[in-house]
Amino acid sequence: MNERMYRVNDIFYTLQGEGHNTGRAAVFVRFAGCNLRCPFCDTEFDTFQPMNASQILQAIAPYPARFIVLTGGEPTLQVDEAFVDLLHQHGYEVAMESNGLRPAPQNIDWLTVSPKKSGEESVERGEWKVEGGERMPDELKLVFDEHTDPEAFLKNLKPQTSNLKPLLYLQPCDTGDAQRNAAIMERCIDYIKHHPQWRLSLQTHKLIGIE
């Protein structure tokens, strides 16, 4: 029986730059392939190196941090509970960053869901929704621009959030245009001041010039 091969875009050691775990030393395992094509995505996710689980463990072993972030692309296209179990067996705390269109492994230690479509569009199409029995996100992180309606995304969480409520983050979109970025930031800050259940997430890795 052939050992499963994963399509790995990159493995690198850095500080987590976004959301609740900002500032933590982390080994990022970036998987190739995604079920979305977002224009602001910073990942060249079509290239990859085939690696089995043993090779991935060997690649992450030299780094002192025991915090692993599985990202992409879209990691739920490849990562399953058996792979997460293997990381746990080697002493790793495992986080995942997902667009939320596919169920995440139940045994993930920290799940960040970052839906990428506009809120109302996602609700109407049913593209992003937490179904009963699925792994609830620990944080919901929305890329925020002039057209984002954060409250629309919450409609997909409300039936499941009586006892477990994810942290809510808005992350201003980096458009590459300084003037537009400033306007988005101003609108995002104003929105949070009027809707204090949301928190601001900055891409601190970009601010300090690390990967």
Short mmCIF file of C-alpha atoms in Angstrom, two decimals:
data_model
loop_
_atom_site.label_atom_id
_atom_site.label_comp_id
_atom_site.label_asym_id
_atom_site.label_seq_id
_atom_site.Cartn_x
_atom_site.Cartn_y
_atom_site.Cartn_z
CA MET A 1 0.00 0.00 0.00
CA ASN A 2 1.45 3.37 -0.99
CA GLU A 3 1.97 5.96 1.73
CA ARG A 4 -0.17 9.04 1.29
CA MET A 5 1.58 11.98 -0.35
CA TYR A 6 0.76 15.59 0.47
CA ARG A 7 1.22 18.53 -1.89
CA VAL A 8 3.31 20.95 0.19
CA ASN A 9 3.85 24.46 -1.13
CA ASP A 10 6.21 25.58 1.64
CA ILE A 11 7.39 24.94 5.20
CA PHE A 12 8.82 27.90 7.12
CA TYR A 13 9.45 29.14 10.65
CA THR A 14 8.23 32.57 11.70
CA LEU A 15 5.90 34.40 14.08
CA GLN A 16 2.16 34.11 13.65
CA GLY A 17 1.18 37.52 12.30
CA GLU A 18 -2.62 37.54 12.53
CA GLY A 19 -5.53 36.88 14.85
CA HIS A 20 -5.57 35.51 18.40
CA ASN A 21 -2.16 33.81 18.21
CA THR A 22 -0.31 36.89 16.92
CA GLY A 23 3.31 36.94 18.07
CA ARG A 24 3.68 33.20 18.70
CA ALA A 25 6.62 31.40 17.16
CA ALA A 26 5.13 28.92 14.70
CA VAL A 27 6.09 26.43 12.04
CA PHE A 28 3.87 27.02 9.02
CA VAL A 29 3.08 24.10 6.73
CA ARG A 30 1.51 25.57 3.62
CA PHE A 31 -0.41 23.13 1.43
CA ALA A 32 -0.87 23.68 -2.29
CA GLY A 33 -4.25 23.90 -3.93
CA CYS A 34 -7.36 25.91 -3.10
CA ASN A 35 -11.05 25.84 -3.93
CA LEU A 36 -11.07 29.64 -4.24
CA ARG A 37 -9.04 32.14 -6.27
CA CYS A 38 -9.00 35.37 -4.28
CA PRO A 39 -7.30 38.33 -6.00
CA PHE A 40 -5.61 39.50 -2.78
CA CYS A 41 -4.16 36.09 -1.85
CA ASP A 42 -0.42 36.22 -1.07
CA THR A 43 0.21 32.54 -1.86
CA GLU A 44 1.42 31.03 -5.11
CA PHE A 45 -0.50 27.86 -4.30
CA ASP A 46 -0.19 25.90 -7.54
CA THR A 47 3.43 24.79 -7.11
CA PHE A 48 4.26 22.05 -4.63
CA GLN A 49 6.63 19.33 -3.54
CA PRO A 50 5.13 15.88 -2.89
CA MET A 51 5.90 14.86 0.70
CA ASN A 52 4.71 12.03 2.91
CA ALA A 53 3.96 12.50 6.61
CA SER A 54 7.41 11.29 7.67
CA GLN A 55 9.10 13.81 5.39
CA ILE A 56 6.96 16.62 6.77
CA LEU A 57 7.85 15.61 10.33
CA GLN A 58 11.52 15.55 9.40
CA ALA A 59 11.24 19.03 7.84
CA ILE A 60 9.61 20.61 10.92
CA ALA A 61 11.74 18.81 13.52
CA PRO A 62 14.69 21.30 13.58
CA TYR A 63 12.49 24.21 14.71
CA PRO A 64 12.14 24.73 18.48
CA ALA A 65 8.48 25.82 18.50
CA ARG A 66 5.88 23.12 19.09
CA PHE A 67 3.12 25.19 17.51
CA ILE A 68 2.20 24.19 13.96
CA VAL A 69 -0.05 26.19 11.62
CA LEU A 70 -1.56 24.24 8.72
CA THR A 71 -2.48 26.70 6.00
CA GLY A 72 -2.67 27.03 2.25
CA GLY A 73 -4.13 27.24 -0.25
CA GLU A 74 -6.87 25.37 1.56
CA PRO A 75 -5.56 22.73 3.99
CA THR A 76 -8.88 20.89 4.43
CA LEU A 77 -8.44 19.58 0.88
CA GLN A 78 -5.62 17.36 2.18
CA VAL A 79 -5.38 17.31 5.99
CA ASP A 80 -7.34 14.66 7.89
CA GLU A 81 -7.61 13.60 11.55
CA ALA A 82 -4.95 10.92 11.13
CA PHE A 83 -2.37 13.53 10.09
CA VAL A 84 -3.32 15.77 13.02
CA ASP A 85 -3.08 12.77 15.38
CA LEU A 86 0.44 12.11 14.12
CA LEU A 87 1.47 15.69 14.86
CA HIS A 88 -0.05 15.39 18.35
CA GLN A 89 1.91 12.19 18.94
CA HIS A 90 5.10 14.16 18.27
CA GLY A 91 4.17 16.85 20.78
CA TYR A 92 2.79 19.55 18.50
CA GLU A 93 -0.11 21.90 19.11
CA VAL A 94 -1.93 22.13 15.79
CA ALA A 95 -3.73 25.15 14.36
CA MET A 96 -5.42 25.41 10.98
CA GLU A 97 -6.40 28.35 8.79
CA SER A 98 -9.33 27.56 6.48
CA ASN A 99 -11.79 29.37 4.24
CA GLY A 100 -14.56 27.35 5.90
CA LEU A 101 -16.04 25.77 2.79
CA ARG A 102 -15.11 22.26 3.90
CA PRO A 103 -15.31 20.63 7.36
CA ALA A 104 -12.08 20.77 9.34
CA PRO A 105 -10.69 17.79 11.30
CA GLN A 106 -12.37 17.59 14.69
CA ASN A 107 -9.06 17.16 16.53
CA ILE A 108 -7.51 20.47 15.46
CA ASP A 109 -6.45 22.45 18.55
CA TRP A 110 -7.21 25.89 17.09
CA LEU A 111 -9.31 26.59 14.01
CA THR A 112 -9.32 29.93 12.23
CA VAL A 113 -12.04 30.32 9.61
CA SER A 114 -11.60 33.17 7.17
CA PRO A 115 -14.46 33.28 4.64
CA LYS A 116 -13.47 35.10 1.51
CA LYS A 117 -16.71 35.78 -0.36
CA SER A 118 -18.95 38.74 0.41
CA GLY A 119 -21.13 38.02 3.41
CA GLU A 120 -24.56 38.11 1.81
CA GLU A 121 -23.38 36.11 -1.19
CA SER A 122 -22.04 33.38 1.10
CA VAL A 123 -25.29 33.23 3.04
CA GLU A 124 -27.49 33.09 -0.04
CA ARG A 125 -25.43 30.42 -1.77
CA GLY A 126 -24.82 28.41 1.38
CA GLU A 127 -21.11 28.44 0.53
CA TRP A 128 -19.96 28.92 4.12
CA LYS A 129 -21.94 27.48 7.00
CA VAL A 130 -21.15 25.50 10.13
CA GLU A 131 -23.35 22.41 10.08
CA GLY A 132 -24.34 20.48 13.17
CA GLY A 133 -21.52 18.24 14.40
CA GLU A 134 -18.78 20.09 12.51
CA ARG A 135 -15.72 21.53 14.22
CA MET A 136 -16.64 25.04 15.30
CA PRO A 137 -14.05 27.75 14.57
CA ASP A 138 -12.20 29.25 17.52
CA GLU A 139 -11.92 32.50 15.64
CA LEU A 140 -13.65 34.02 12.64
CA LYS A 141 -11.29 36.35 10.73
CA LEU A 142 -12.79 38.40 7.93
CA VAL A 143 -10.75 40.20 5.31
CA PHE A 144 -12.39 43.62 5.43
CA ASP A 145 -12.78 46.10 2.57
CA GLU A 146 -15.30 48.70 1.41
CA HIS A 147 -17.91 46.06 0.59
CA THR A 148 -17.70 43.78 3.63
CA ASP A 149 -20.81 43.27 5.75
CA PRO A 150 -19.48 41.42 8.83
CA GLU A 151 -22.87 40.80 10.39
CA ALA A 152 -23.98 38.82 7.33
CA PHE A 153 -21.32 36.20 8.07
CA LEU A 154 -22.61 35.74 11.62
CA LYS A 155 -25.93 34.43 10.30
CA ASN A 156 -24.12 31.18 9.50
CA LEU A 157 -22.87 30.82 13.08
CA LYS A 158 -25.82 31.86 15.24
CA PRO A 159 -27.63 28.46 15.43
CA GLN A 160 -24.49 26.83 16.82
CA THR A 161 -23.18 29.52 19.16
CA SER A 162 -25.28 29.18 22.32
CA ASN A 163 -22.37 27.72 24.32
CA LEU A 164 -19.36 28.24 22.05
CA LYS A 165 -18.68 31.59 20.45
CA PRO A 166 -15.64 32.19 18.27
CA LEU A 167 -13.52 35.30 18.63
CA LEU A 168 -14.42 37.79 15.90
CA TYR A 169 -11.68 39.60 13.97
CA LEU A 170 -11.73 42.08 11.11
CA GLN A 171 -8.52 42.30 9.09
CA PRO A 172 -8.18 45.28 6.73
CA CYS A 173 -7.49 44.08 3.20
CA ASP A 174 -4.06 44.89 1.78
CA THR A 175 -4.94 46.03 -1.73
CA GLY A 176 -1.45 47.23 -2.68
CA ASP A 177 -2.80 50.80 -2.95
CA ALA A 178 -1.71 52.91 0.04
CA GLN A 179 -4.54 55.43 -0.33
CA ARG A 180 -7.20 52.74 -0.58
CA ASN A 181 -5.62 50.81 2.31
CA ALA A 182 -5.84 53.91 4.51
CA ALA A 183 -9.52 54.36 3.67
CA ILE A 184 -10.23 50.69 4.41
CA MET A 185 -8.38 50.93 7.74
CA GLU A 186 -10.37 54.01 8.74
CA ARG A 187 -13.66 52.31 7.87
CA CYS A 188 -12.62 49.13 9.71
CA ILE A 189 -11.72 50.99 12.89
CA ASP A 190 -14.97 52.93 12.75
CA TYR A 191 -16.94 49.73 12.24
CA ILE A 192 -15.35 48.06 15.26
CA LYS A 193 -16.01 51.11 17.44
CA HIS A 194 -19.69 50.78 16.54
CA HIS A 195 -19.71 46.96 16.74
CA PRO A 196 -17.39 46.15 19.67
CA GLN A 197 -17.92 42.40 19.47
CA TRP A 198 -15.36 42.55 16.66
CA ARG A 199 -11.60 43.00 17.18
CA LEU A 200 -8.95 44.39 14.86
CA SER A 201 -6.45 41.96 13.33
CA LEU A 202 -3.40 43.45 11.65
CA GLN A 203 -0.94 41.61 9.43
CA THR A 204 1.90 42.26 11.85
CA HIS A 205 4.33 40.07 9.90
CA LYS A 206 4.09 42.57 7.03
CA LEU A 207 4.47 45.52 9.40
CA ILE A 208 7.74 44.18 10.81
CA GLY A 209 9.03 42.73 7.53
CA ILE A 210 9.04 39.00 8.16
CA GLU A 211 7.47 36.11 6.24
#
